[in-house]
Amino acid sequence: MTTDTSREELDAVVVGAGFAGMYMLYQLRDVLGLSARVFEAGDDVGGTWYWNRYPGARCDSESYLYCYSFDKDLAQEWTWSGKYPEQPEILRYLSHVADRFDLRRGIQFETRVTAAHFREDLNRWEIETDQGDRVLARYFITGVGCISAGQVPEIEGLENFEGEWHHTGAWPHEGVDFAGKRVGVIGTGSSGVQAIPVIARQADHLTVFQRTPQYTVPARHGTVTPEFLEEVKEQYDEIFEKTRFSAGGTPYGEPERSALDVDDEERRDIYEAAWEEGGFRFLLTTFSDIRIDRRANDTAAEFIRSKIRETIDDPETAEKLLPRDHPFGSKRTLIDTNYYETYNRDNVDLVDIRHAPIEEITANGLRTRDGEYDLDVIVFATGYDGMTGAFNKIDIRGRGGERLKEKWAEGPRAYLGLSPAGFPNMFMITGPGSPSVLSNMPPTIEQHVEYISDFVAYMREHDLETAEAEAGAEAEWVDHVNQTASETLYMLADSWYLGANIPGKPRVFMPYAGGLDVYREKCDEIAAAGYEGYVLRSRESVEA
Ligand code: NAP
């Protein structure tokens, strides 16, 4: 970076125009009256929903909950068509929000932030983009998404493949024509289980390459009736209130009974009812101890395994699909439509690459230890460098030129998952160490955006120049995040929550597992105490 200071100066720069960046812009510009600019790599708003256009992409949160709550009129005027929102509909919703609040004029598209350095001489962030922009900003705020840095595994020979290949998170806007083609899908996480049934219906032949069988629960997707939507809209205030003060960002309520306190028949009936209802309710509303007690968890896991055996015609295929090496819910719970049924189709094969790994991608397909597969298209549903990957792509430096990437070499560290110590006036919306991906995303994003904008307003009122997390407060928070995770079953799976999917990444549980409700209370207390845990400096004190 150069040292020339004659450049445009803004109050705030925000990175990313997804749910987070859009609402942050609205708060900064329209509520607080600040000058703010969002830089966005895509050519329109949408974030994850802009990039993830793979077949079958939709959100696993119910439509009426996967939206902003900050504006009552917005909540009343938008109408969802399905129980779960499909990717094109979410994108239309976000486009509508952008129009409604005239957000696009504050967003610079097709521009990727490449560097953000805190200039101690100016108490400003100096931000550079791949389009040659250089701006100074008092606040540097990230809305880069938790699952946005796509991961294509390094498999020998990919460059020799003569067919086409795509990662689910960077899907061509014009779509992919699978008709008459032999397709291979690598990966059976959330993206894979959504894409596989749809691709199977379109392709001539589909081969699924599975490393770890996972638990997936039927979505029971369908349309929503006008009566249902009317009822929701009448009760929206109450629904949003419950959502805000819930652990997982839903209004479902927490079950109180233990899976071990009921007899086998009653337990099975409860699981059956939740299985029929579909979606996350199976995890969230059946029993209180599924996520913390291994014996309770085993009852849910065995129920799902019994469903897999019942659904799949070929016992050998069923056996390959049975998840056994991790507890249910310890990886992100998968929600599907006709996933297991897809393996009963004549044009679908399942290949176990745990025992016979992929050795090479060839000109005509791929070769595992046990066989060769001819393919025209390869779909990488292989996931993301979650939580930290998007930060590592930007050269972020704080006081003394400290690089965020180096600070996080042994795992991410930030007070409240929001503010890394040594990086003044930097805030991360749904950063590592916050509830983020363990909650329905819009409420957890709104909580962060509102916390940040209240904090910025407070700084203005008190004529403060910088706010910086104290190293001690950060250390205590990181310990608390680790301690909370250690009391759950999350630690028993090789999940992306733990960075286990990325070779060489430190094994640290990244999101905060204490719940959005507990987290919100903590943030509110900190704010009420004058932003305890932060060093706040006035202009005079930084100049002194
Ligand atoms: P993911 O959950 O990380 O799944 C990646 C899959 O690829 C896993 O089956 C993984 O196997 C496999 N894989 C990774 N590297 C591999 C390699 N080198 N060789 C063979 N297989 C490999 O990724 P995702 O499905 O894209 O989902 C990521 C997250 O995005 C989800 O957890 C969810 O939070 C979010 N998401 C949400 C939705 C939704 O709301 N419906 C949809 C898509 C994604 P292992 O299990 O063995 O690692």
Coordinates of C-alpha atoms and ligand atoms in Angstrom, one line a residue:
M1 CA 0.0 0.0 0.0
T2 CA 1.2 3.5 -0.7
T3 CA 1.3 6.2 2.0
D4 CA -0.5 8.9 0.0
T5 CA -3.4 10.1 2.1
S6 CA -5.2 12.2 -0.6
R7 CA -7.9 9.6 -1.2
E8 CA -11.6 9.4 -0.8
E9 CA -12.6 9.1 2.8
L10 CA -15.7 7.3 4.0
D11 CA -17.2 6.6 7.4
A12 CA -17.5 2.9 6.7
V13 CA -16.6 0.3 4.2
V14 CA -18.6 -2.9 4.2
V15 CA -17.4 -6.1 2.3
G16 CA -20.1 -8.2 0.7
A17 CA -23.7 -7.5 -0.4
G18 CA -25.5 -10.5 1.0
F19 CA -28.1 -10.5 3.8
A20 CA -25.4 -9.0 6.1
G21 CA -23.9 -6.3 4.0
M22 CA -27.2 -5.1 2.7
Y23 CA -28.7 -4.5 6.1
M24 CA -25.5 -3.0 7.4
L25 CA -25.6 -0.5 4.6
Y26 CA -29.2 0.4 5.4
Q27 CA -28.3 0.9 9.1
L28 CA -25.1 3.0 8.4
R29 CA -26.5 5.1 5.6
D30 CA -30.2 5.4 6.2
V31 CA -30.5 5.1 10.0
L32 CA -27.2 6.7 11.1
G33 CA -26.7 9.0 8.1
L34 CA -23.1 8.0 7.6
S35 CA -21.2 7.7 4.3
A36 CA -20.7 4.0 3.6
R37 CA -19.9 1.9 0.6
V38 CA -20.3 -1.8 0.1
F39 CA -17.8 -3.6 -2.2
E40 CA -19.2 -6.7 -3.8
A41 CA -17.5 -9.2 -6.1
G42 CA -20.7 -10.3 -7.8
D43 CA -22.6 -8.1 -10.3
D44 CA -25.6 -7.9 -8.1
V45 CA -26.8 -8.4 -4.5
G46 CA -27.4 -11.8 -2.9
G47 CA -24.2 -13.1 -1.5
T48 CA -24.4 -16.9 -1.1
W49 CA -27.7 -16.9 -3.0
Y50 CA -26.0 -15.1 -5.9
W51 CA -23.3 -17.7 -6.3
N52 CA -25.1 -20.9 -5.3
R53 CA -27.3 -21.6 -8.4
Y54 CA -26.8 -25.4 -8.5
P55 CA -29.9 -27.6 -9.2
G56 CA -32.0 -28.0 -6.1
A57 CA -30.5 -25.1 -4.2
R58 CA -32.8 -23.9 -1.5
C59 CA -32.6 -22.8 2.1
D60 CA -33.3 -25.3 4.9
S61 CA -34.9 -22.6 7.1
E62 CA -38.6 -22.2 6.5
S63 CA -39.4 -19.3 4.2
Y64 CA -41.3 -17.2 6.7
L65 CA -38.3 -17.3 9.0
Y66 CA -35.6 -16.8 6.3
C67 CA -36.1 -13.1 5.9
Y68 CA -35.4 -9.7 7.5
S69 CA -37.5 -8.7 10.5
F70 CA -36.3 -5.1 10.8
D71 CA -39.0 -3.5 8.6
K72 CA -42.6 -4.4 9.3
D73 CA -43.9 -3.3 5.9
L74 CA -41.3 -5.4 4.2
A75 CA -42.3 -8.5 6.2
Q76 CA -46.0 -7.8 5.3
E77 CA -45.6 -7.2 1.6
W78 CA -43.4 -10.1 0.6
T79 CA -45.1 -13.4 -0.3
W80 CA -43.2 -16.7 -0.3
S81 CA -44.4 -19.5 -2.6
G82 CA -42.9 -22.5 -0.9
K83 CA -42.4 -24.0 2.6
Y84 CA -38.7 -23.5 2.0
P85 CA -37.4 -20.7 -0.2
E86 CA -35.8 -21.8 -3.5
Q87 CA -32.5 -20.0 -4.5
P88 CA -34.2 -18.0 -7.3
E89 CA -36.9 -16.8 -5.0
I90 CA -34.4 -15.7 -2.2
L91 CA -32.5 -13.8 -4.9
R92 CA -35.7 -12.1 -6.0
Y93 CA -36.4 -11.3 -2.3
L94 CA -33.0 -9.7 -1.8
S95 CA -33.3 -7.8 -5.1
H96 CA -36.6 -6.5 -3.9
V97 CA -35.0 -5.4 -0.6
A98 CA -32.3 -3.6 -2.6
D99 CA -34.9 -1.8 -4.7
R100 CA -37.1 -1.0 -1.8
F101 CA -34.3 0.7 0.2
D102 CA -32.4 1.9 -2.8
L103 CA -29.4 0.0 -1.7
R104 CA -27.6 -0.6 -5.0
R105 CA -26.5 3.0 -5.2
G106 CA -24.4 2.3 -2.1
I107 CA -22.8 -0.9 -3.5
Q108 CA -19.9 -1.1 -5.9
F109 CA -20.3 -4.4 -7.8
E110 CA -17.7 -6.5 -9.5
T111 CA -15.2 -5.3 -7.1
R112 CA -13.3 -7.5 -4.7
V113 CA -11.6 -6.1 -1.6
T114 CA -8.0 -7.2 -1.7
A115 CA -6.5 -5.5 1.3
A116 CA -7.5 -3.6 4.4
H117 CA -4.8 -2.1 6.5
F118 CA -5.3 -0.1 9.7
R119 CA -3.3 3.1 9.4
E120 CA -2.2 4.0 13.0
D121 CA -1.0 7.4 11.9
L122 CA -4.6 8.3 10.7
N123 CA -6.7 5.9 12.8
R124 CA -8.4 4.9 9.6
W125 CA -8.6 1.7 7.5
E126 CA -7.1 1.9 4.1
I127 CA -8.9 -0.4 1.8
E128 CA -7.8 -1.5 -1.7
T129 CA -9.8 -3.4 -4.3
D130 CA -9.0 -5.4 -7.4
Q131 CA -10.5 -2.5 -9.5
G132 CA -7.8 -0.1 -8.2
D133 CA -10.0 1.7 -5.6
R134 CA -8.2 3.0 -2.6
V135 CA -10.3 4.5 0.2
L136 CA -9.9 5.5 3.8
A137 CA -12.7 4.5 6.2
R138 CA -13.1 4.9 9.9
Y139 CA -14.9 1.5 10.2
F140 CA -14.1 -1.7 8.3
I141 CA -17.0 -4.1 8.5
T142 CA -17.1 -7.5 6.9
G143 CA -20.2 -9.3 5.7
V144 CA -18.2 -11.9 3.8
G145 CA -20.3 -14.9 4.7
C146 CA -19.3 -18.0 6.7
I147 CA -19.5 -20.4 3.8
S148 CA -18.3 -18.5 0.8
A149 CA -14.7 -19.6 0.1
G150 CA -15.4 -22.7 -2.0
Q151 CA -13.1 -25.7 -1.8
V152 CA -12.2 -27.8 -4.8
P153 CA -10.0 -30.6 -3.4
E154 CA -6.5 -31.0 -4.9
I155 CA -6.9 -34.1 -6.9
E156 CA -4.2 -35.0 -9.3
G157 CA -5.1 -34.6 -13.0
L158 CA -8.1 -32.2 -12.8
E159 CA -6.4 -30.0 -15.5
N160 CA -6.5 -33.0 -17.8
F161 CA -10.3 -33.6 -17.6
E162 CA -11.8 -33.1 -21.0
G163 CA -15.4 -32.7 -19.8
E164 CA -16.8 -29.8 -17.8
W165 CA -16.6 -29.4 -14.0
H166 CA -18.2 -27.0 -11.5
H167 CA -18.2 -26.3 -7.8
T168 CA -21.7 -25.9 -6.4
G169 CA -20.8 -22.5 -4.9
A170 CA -19.7 -21.0 -8.2
W171 CA -22.4 -22.3 -10.5
P172 CA -22.7 -21.0 -14.0
H173 CA -25.6 -18.5 -14.3
E174 CA -26.7 -20.0 -17.5
G175 CA -27.1 -23.4 -15.8
V176 CA -25.6 -26.8 -16.8
D177 CA -27.3 -29.1 -19.3
F178 CA -27.0 -32.6 -17.9
A179 CA -29.3 -34.3 -20.5
G180 CA -27.8 -37.4 -22.0
K181 CA -24.6 -37.0 -19.9
R182 CA -22.7 -39.2 -17.4
V183 CA -22.3 -37.1 -14.3
G184 CA -20.2 -37.6 -11.2
V185 CA -21.0 -35.7 -8.0
I186 CA -18.3 -35.7 -5.3
G187 CA -19.6 -34.8 -1.9
T188 CA -22.7 -35.6 0.0
G189 CA -23.2 -32.6 2.4
S190 CA -26.0 -30.1 2.3
S191 CA -25.2 -29.0 -1.3
G192 CA -24.7 -32.6 -2.5
V193 CA -28.0 -34.0 -1.1
Q194 CA -29.9 -31.2 -2.6
A195 CA -28.3 -31.4 -6.1
I196 CA -28.1 -35.2 -6.4
P197 CA -31.9 -36.0 -6.7
V198 CA -32.4 -33.2 -9.3
I199 CA -29.3 -34.1 -11.4
A200 CA -30.4 -37.8 -11.3
R201 CA -33.6 -36.9 -13.0
Q202 CA -31.8 -34.9 -15.7
A203 CA -28.7 -37.0 -16.5
D204 CA -28.3 -40.1 -18.4
H205 CA -26.3 -41.6 -15.5
L206 CA -25.2 -40.3 -12.2
T207 CA -22.4 -41.6 -10.0
V208 CA -22.2 -40.3 -6.5
F209 CA -18.8 -40.4 -4.8
Q210 CA -19.3 -40.5 -1.1
R211 CA -16.6 -40.1 1.6
T212 CA -18.7 -39.9 4.7
P213 CA -22.4 -41.1 4.9
Q214 CA -24.4 -38.4 6.8
Y215 CA -27.8 -38.2 8.4
T216 CA -30.4 -36.4 6.3
V217 CA -34.0 -35.6 7.3
P218 CA -36.8 -35.1 4.7
A219 CA -37.7 -31.5 4.1
R220 CA -41.3 -32.2 3.2
H221 CA -41.1 -29.3 0.9
G222 CA -44.3 -28.0 -0.7
T223 CA -46.2 -24.9 -1.4
V224 CA -47.6 -22.7 1.3
T225 CA -51.3 -21.8 1.4
P226 CA -52.4 -18.2 1.4
E227 CA -54.2 -19.0 4.8
F228 CA -50.9 -20.0 6.3
L229 CA -49.1 -16.9 5.1
E230 CA -51.9 -14.7 6.4
E231 CA -51.7 -16.3 9.8
V232 CA -47.9 -15.9 9.9
K233 CA -48.2 -12.2 8.9
E234 CA -50.8 -11.6 11.6
Q235 CA -48.5 -13.1 14.2
Y236 CA -45.2 -11.8 12.8
D237 CA -44.4 -9.5 15.7
E238 CA -44.7 -12.4 18.1
I239 CA -42.9 -14.9 15.8
F240 CA -39.9 -12.5 15.3
E241 CA -39.7 -11.8 19.0
K242 CA -39.5 -15.5 19.8
T243 CA -37.0 -16.0 17.1
R244 CA -34.7 -13.3 18.4
F245 CA -34.7 -14.8 21.9
S246 CA -34.3 -18.4 20.8
A247 CA -31.1 -20.5 20.7
G248 CA -31.3 -21.3 17.0
G249 CA -33.2 -18.3 15.5
T250 CA -36.5 -20.1 15.2
P251 CA -39.8 -19.7 17.1
Y252 CA -40.3 -23.5 17.5
G253 CA -39.5 -23.5 21.3
E254 CA -37.1 -25.9 23.0
P255 CA -38.3 -29.4 24.0
E256 CA -38.0 -30.2 27.7
R257 CA -38.2 -34.0 27.7
S258 CA -35.2 -36.3 27.6
A259 CA -35.0 -39.0 24.9
L260 CA -34.1 -41.4 27.7
D261 CA -37.1 -40.7 29.9
V262 CA -39.7 -42.1 27.5
D263 CA -40.3 -45.8 26.5
D264 CA -39.3 -47.1 23.1
E265 CA -42.8 -46.8 21.7
E266 CA -43.4 -43.2 22.8
R267 CA -39.9 -42.2 21.5
R268 CA -40.5 -43.8 18.2
D269 CA -43.9 -42.0 17.9
I270 CA -42.3 -38.7 18.6
Y271 CA -39.6 -39.3 16.1
E272 CA -42.1 -40.4 13.5
A273 CA -44.2 -37.3 14.0
A274 CA -41.2 -35.0 13.6
W275 CA -40.0 -37.1 10.6
E276 CA -43.3 -36.6 8.9
E277 CA -43.3 -32.8 9.7
G278 CA -39.8 -32.7 8.2
G279 CA -36.8 -30.3 8.4
F280 CA -34.9 -29.0 11.3
R281 CA -37.8 -29.7 13.7
F282 CA -36.5 -33.3 13.9
L283 CA -33.3 -32.0 15.6
L284 CA -34.8 -29.1 17.4
T285 CA -38.2 -30.1 18.7
T286 CA -38.0 -33.8 19.6
F287 CA -35.8 -34.2 22.8
S288 CA -33.7 -31.8 24.9
D289 CA -30.6 -34.0 25.0
I290 CA -30.0 -35.2 21.5
R291 CA -27.3 -32.6 21.0
I292 CA -25.5 -33.1 24.3
D293 CA -26.0 -36.7 25.4
R294 CA -24.5 -39.5 23.3
R295 CA -27.0 -42.1 24.5
A296 CA -30.0 -39.9 23.7
N297 CA -28.3 -39.0 20.4
D298 CA -28.0 -42.8 19.6
T299 CA -31.8 -43.2 19.7
A300 CA -32.2 -40.5 17.0
A301 CA -29.3 -41.8 14.9
E302 CA -30.7 -45.4 15.0
F303 CA -34.2 -44.1 14.0
I304 CA -32.6 -42.4 11.0
R305 CA -30.7 -45.5 10.1
S306 CA -33.9 -47.5 10.2
K307 CA -35.5 -45.1 7.8
I308 CA -32.5 -45.4 5.4
R309 CA -32.8 -49.3 5.5
E310 CA -36.6 -49.0 4.9
T311 CA -36.3 -46.6 2.0
I312 CA -33.5 -48.2 0.0
D313 CA -34.2 -51.3 -2.1
D314 CA -30.7 -52.6 -2.3
P315 CA -29.3 -53.6 1.1
E316 CA -25.7 -53.2 0.0
T317 CA -26.4 -49.6 -1.1
A318 CA -28.3 -49.0 2.1
E319 CA -25.4 -50.3 4.2
K320 CA -23.0 -47.8 2.4
L321 CA -25.3 -44.9 3.3
L322 CA -25.6 -45.7 7.0
P323 CA -23.9 -43.0 9.0
R324 CA -22.0 -44.5 11.9
D325 CA -18.9 -42.6 12.6
H326 CA -20.4 -39.4 14.1
P327 CA -23.4 -38.5 16.2
F328 CA -26.5 -37.1 14.5
G329 CA -26.4 -33.3 14.4
S330 CA -22.6 -33.1 15.1
K331 CA -22.1 -32.2 11.4
R332 CA -24.6 -29.7 10.0
T333 CA -27.9 -31.6 9.8
L334 CA -28.9 -32.3 6.2
I335 CA -32.4 -31.7 4.9
D336 CA -33.4 -33.3 1.6
T337 CA -36.1 -34.1 -0.9
N338 CA -36.0 -37.6 -2.2
Y339 CA -32.3 -38.1 -1.4
Y340 CA -32.4 -41.7 -0.3
E341 CA -35.1 -42.6 -2.9
T342 CA -32.7 -41.5 -5.6
Y343 CA -30.5 -44.5 -5.0
N344 CA -33.4 -46.7 -6.1
R345 CA -33.2 -45.3 -9.6
D346 CA -31.6 -47.5 -12.3
N347 CA -29.4 -44.6 -13.5
V348 CA -27.7 -43.9 -10.1
D349 CA -24.7 -45.6 -8.5
L350 CA -23.0 -44.9 -5.2
V351 CA -19.3 -45.3 -4.8
D352 CA -17.6 -45.4 -1.4
I353 CA -14.5 -43.3 -1.6
R354 CA -13.7 -43.6 2.0
H355 CA -12.4 -47.1 1.4
A356 CA -11.3 -46.7 -2.2
P357 CA -10.3 -43.0 -2.5
I358 CA -10.2 -41.0 -5.7
E359 CA -6.6 -41.3 -7.0
E360 CA -6.7 -39.3 -10.1
I361 CA -8.9 -37.3 -12.4
T362 CA -8.3 -38.5 -16.0
A363 CA -9.2 -37.0 -19.4
N364 CA -12.4 -39.1 -19.5
G365 CA -13.5 -39.2 -15.8
L366 CA -11.9 -40.3 -12.6
R367 CA -10.1 -43.3 -11.2
T368 CA -10.5 -44.5 -7.6
R369 CA -8.3 -47.2 -6.0
D370 CA -10.9 -49.8 -7.2
G371 CA -12.1 -48.6 -10.6
E372 CA -12.4 -46.2 -13.5
Y373 CA -15.5 -44.0 -14.1
D374 CA -16.2 -42.3 -17.4
L375 CA -17.8 -38.9 -16.9
D376 CA -18.9 -36.0 -19.0
V377 CA -19.4 -33.6 -16.0
I378 CA -18.0 -33.5 -12.5
V379 CA -19.8 -31.6 -9.8
F380 CA -17.7 -30.7 -6.8
A381 CA -20.1 -30.5 -3.9
T382 CA -17.0 -30.5 -1.7
G383 CA -17.8 -27.6 0.6
Y384 CA -16.0 -24.6 1.8
D385 CA -13.1 -23.3 3.9
G386 CA -15.7 -22.2 6.4
M387 CA -15.7 -19.2 8.7
T388 CA -12.1 -18.1 8.1
G389 CA -11.5 -18.8 4.4
A390 CA -13.1 -15.6 3.1
F391 CA -11.0 -13.5 5.6
N392 CA -7.8 -15.2 4.5
K393 CA -8.4 -14.1 1.0
I394 CA -8.1 -10.5 2.0
D395 CA -4.8 -9.0 3.2
I396 CA -6.1 -7.7 6.6
R397 CA -3.6 -6.0 8.9
G398 CA -4.2 -4.3 12.2
R399 CA -2.0 -2.4 14.6
G400 CA 1.8 -2.8 14.0
G401 CA 1.0 -4.4 10.6
E402 CA -0.2 -7.6 12.3
R403 CA -1.8 -9.9 9.7
L404 CA -5.2 -11.3 10.7
K405 CA -4.2 -14.6 8.9
E406 CA -1.2 -14.9 11.2
K407 CA -3.2 -13.9 14.3
W408 CA -5.5 -16.8 13.4
A409 CA -2.9 -19.3 12.5
E410 CA -3.9 -21.5 15.5
G411 CA -7.6 -20.8 15.1
P412 CA -9.7 -17.6 14.8
R413 CA -9.7 -15.2 17.8
A414 CA -12.1 -12.3 18.2
Y415 CA -14.0 -10.8 21.1
L416 CA -17.6 -11.9 20.8
G417 CA -16.7 -13.3 17.4
L418 CA -17.0 -9.7 16.3
S419 CA -13.9 -7.7 17.0
P420 CA -10.3 -9.1 16.8
A421 CA -8.0 -7.5 19.4
G422 CA -5.4 -5.3 17.6
F423 CA -7.8 -4.5 14.8
P424 CA -9.5 -1.2 15.9
N425 CA -12.9 -0.3 14.4
M426 CA -13.1 -3.6 12.6
F427 CA -16.4 -5.6 13.0
M428 CA -17.2 -9.0 11.5
I429 CA -20.8 -9.8 10.9
T430 CA -21.3 -13.4 11.9
G431 CA -17.6 -13.8 12.4
P432 CA -16.0 -16.9 14.0
G433 CA -16.8 -17.1 17.7
S434 CA -20.4 -15.9 17.2
P435 CA -23.6 -18.1 16.9
S436 CA -23.7 -17.5 13.1
V437 CA -24.1 -20.9 11.3
L438 CA -25.6 -22.6 14.3
S439 CA -28.6 -20.3 14.0
N440 CA -31.0 -19.5 11.3
M441 CA -28.9 -16.8 9.6
P442 CA -31.2 -13.7 9.2
P443 CA -31.9 -13.2 12.9
T444 CA -28.2 -13.7 13.9
I445 CA -27.2 -11.3 11.1
E446 CA -29.7 -8.7 12.3
Q447 CA -28.4 -9.0 15.9
H448 CA -24.9 -8.3 14.8
V449 CA -25.7 -5.5 12.4
E450 CA -27.8 -3.8 15.1
Y451 CA -25.1 -4.3 17.7
I452 CA -22.5 -2.7 15.4
S453 CA -24.7 0.2 14.4
D454 CA -25.6 0.9 18.1
F455 CA -21.9 0.8 18.9
V456 CA -21.1 3.2 16.1
A457 CA -23.9 5.6 17.3
Y458 CA -22.4 5.4 20.8
M459 CA -19.0 6.2 19.5
R460 CA -20.3 9.3 17.7
E461 CA -22.3 10.4 20.8
H462 CA -19.2 10.1 23.0
D463 CA -16.8 11.5 20.4
L464 CA -14.8 8.3 20.3
E465 CA -12.2 7.8 17.7
T466 CA -11.5 4.1 18.1
A467 CA -12.9 1.0 19.7
E468 CA -10.7 -2.0 20.1
A469 CA -11.2 -5.3 21.8
E470 CA -9.0 -5.9 24.9
A471 CA -6.7 -8.8 24.5
G472 CA -7.9 -10.2 27.9
A473 CA -11.5 -10.0 26.9
E474 CA -10.8 -11.7 23.7
A475 CA -8.9 -14.5 25.4
E476 CA -11.8 -15.0 27.8
W477 CA -14.3 -15.1 25.0
V478 CA -12.3 -17.6 23.0
D479 CA -12.0 -19.8 26.1
H480 CA -15.7 -19.6 26.6
V481 CA -16.4 -20.5 23.0
N482 CA -14.1 -23.6 23.3
Q483 CA -15.6 -24.6 26.7
T484 CA -19.1 -24.3 25.4
A485 CA -18.3 -26.5 22.3
S486 CA -16.5 -29.0 24.5
E487 CA -19.8 -29.7 26.3
T488 CA -21.6 -30.7 23.1
L489 CA -21.3 -33.6 20.6
Y490 CA -20.0 -31.3 17.9
M491 CA -16.5 -32.2 18.9
L492 CA -17.1 -35.8 17.8
A493 CA -17.3 -35.2 14.0
D494 CA -14.8 -34.3 11.4
S495 CA -16.9 -31.3 10.3
W496 CA -16.2 -28.0 8.6
Y497 CA -17.3 -26.4 11.9
L498 CA -14.0 -27.7 13.2
G499 CA -12.0 -27.0 10.0
A500 CA -11.6 -30.8 9.6
N501 CA -12.4 -30.6 5.9
I502 CA -9.4 -28.5 5.0
P503 CA -6.0 -30.2 5.1
G504 CA -3.7 -28.5 7.6
K505 CA -6.4 -26.3 9.1
P506 CA -6.2 -26.2 13.0
R507 CA -8.9 -28.2 14.6
V508 CA -10.9 -25.5 16.5
F509 CA -14.6 -25.3 16.8
M510 CA -15.4 -22.0 15.1
P511 CA -19.0 -21.0 15.8
Y512 CA -20.4 -20.2 19.2
A513 CA -22.6 -23.1 20.5
G514 CA -24.1 -21.3 23.4
G515 CA -27.2 -20.1 21.5
L516 CA -28.3 -16.8 19.9
D517 CA -30.4 -16.0 23.0
V518 CA -27.6 -16.3 25.5
Y519 CA -25.2 -14.5 23.1
R520 CA -27.7 -11.6 22.6
E521 CA -28.0 -11.2 26.3
K522 CA -24.2 -11.1 26.7
C523 CA -23.9 -8.5 23.9
D524 CA -26.6 -6.4 25.4
E525 CA -25.0 -6.5 28.8
I526 CA -21.6 -5.5 27.3
A527 CA -23.3 -2.6 25.5
A528 CA -25.2 -1.5 28.6
A529 CA -21.9 -1.4 30.5
G530 CA -20.4 1.1 28.1
Y531 CA -18.9 -1.6 25.8
E532 CA -17.1 -3.5 28.4
G533 CA -14.1 -5.4 27.1
Y534 CA -13.2 -2.7 24.6
V535 CA -10.6 0.0 24.8
L536 CA -12.4 3.2 23.8
R537 CA -10.2 6.1 22.7
S538 CA -11.3 9.7 22.2
R539 CA -9.8 11.9 19.6
E540 CA -7.7 13.7 22.2
S541 CA -6.4 10.5 23.7
V542 CA -5.3 9.0 20.3
E543 CA -3.6 12.3 19.4
A544 CA -1.8 12.6 22.8
Ligands
NAP1 P1 -20.0 -29.8 3.2 O1 -21.1 -29.9 4.2 O2 -18.6 -29.5 3.8 O3 -19.9 -31.2 2.4 C1 -18.9 -31.4 1.6 C2 -18.9 -32.8 1.1 O4 -17.8 -33.1 0.2 C3 -18.8 -33.9 2.2 O5 -19.6 -35.0 1.9 C4 -17.4 -34.2 2.2 O6 -17.0 -35.4 2.8 C5 -17.0 -34.1 0.7 N1 -15.7 -33.9 0.5 C6 -15.0 -32.8 0.8 N2 -13.7 -32.9 0.4 C7 -13.6 -34.0 -0.2 C8 -12.5 -34.7 -0.8 N3 -11.3 -34.2 -0.9 N4 -12.8 -35.9 -1.4 C9 -14.0 -36.4 -1.3 N5 -15.0 -35.9 -0.7 C10 -14.8 -34.7 -0.2 O7 -20.3 -28.7 2.1 P2 -21.7 -28.3 1.5 O8 -22.5 -29.4 1.2 O9 -21.4 -27.3 0.4 O10 -22.3 -27.5 2.7 C11 -21.6 -26.5 3.4 C12 -22.5 -25.8 4.3 O11 -23.2 -24.8 3.5 C13 -23.6 -26.6 5.0 O12 -23.1 -27.2 6.1 C14 -24.6 -25.5 5.3 O13 -24.3 -24.8 6.4 C15 -24.5 -24.6 4.1 N6 -25.5 -25.0 3.0 C16 -26.8 -24.8 3.3 C17 -27.7 -25.2 2.4 C18 -29.1 -25.1 2.8 O14 -29.6 -24.3 3.6 N7 -29.9 -25.9 2.2 C19 -27.3 -25.8 1.2 C20 -26.0 -25.9 0.9 C21 -25.1 -25.6 1.9 P3 -16.7 -35.5 4.4 O15 -18.0 -35.5 5.0 O16 -16.0 -36.8 4.5 O17 -15.8 -34.4 4.7

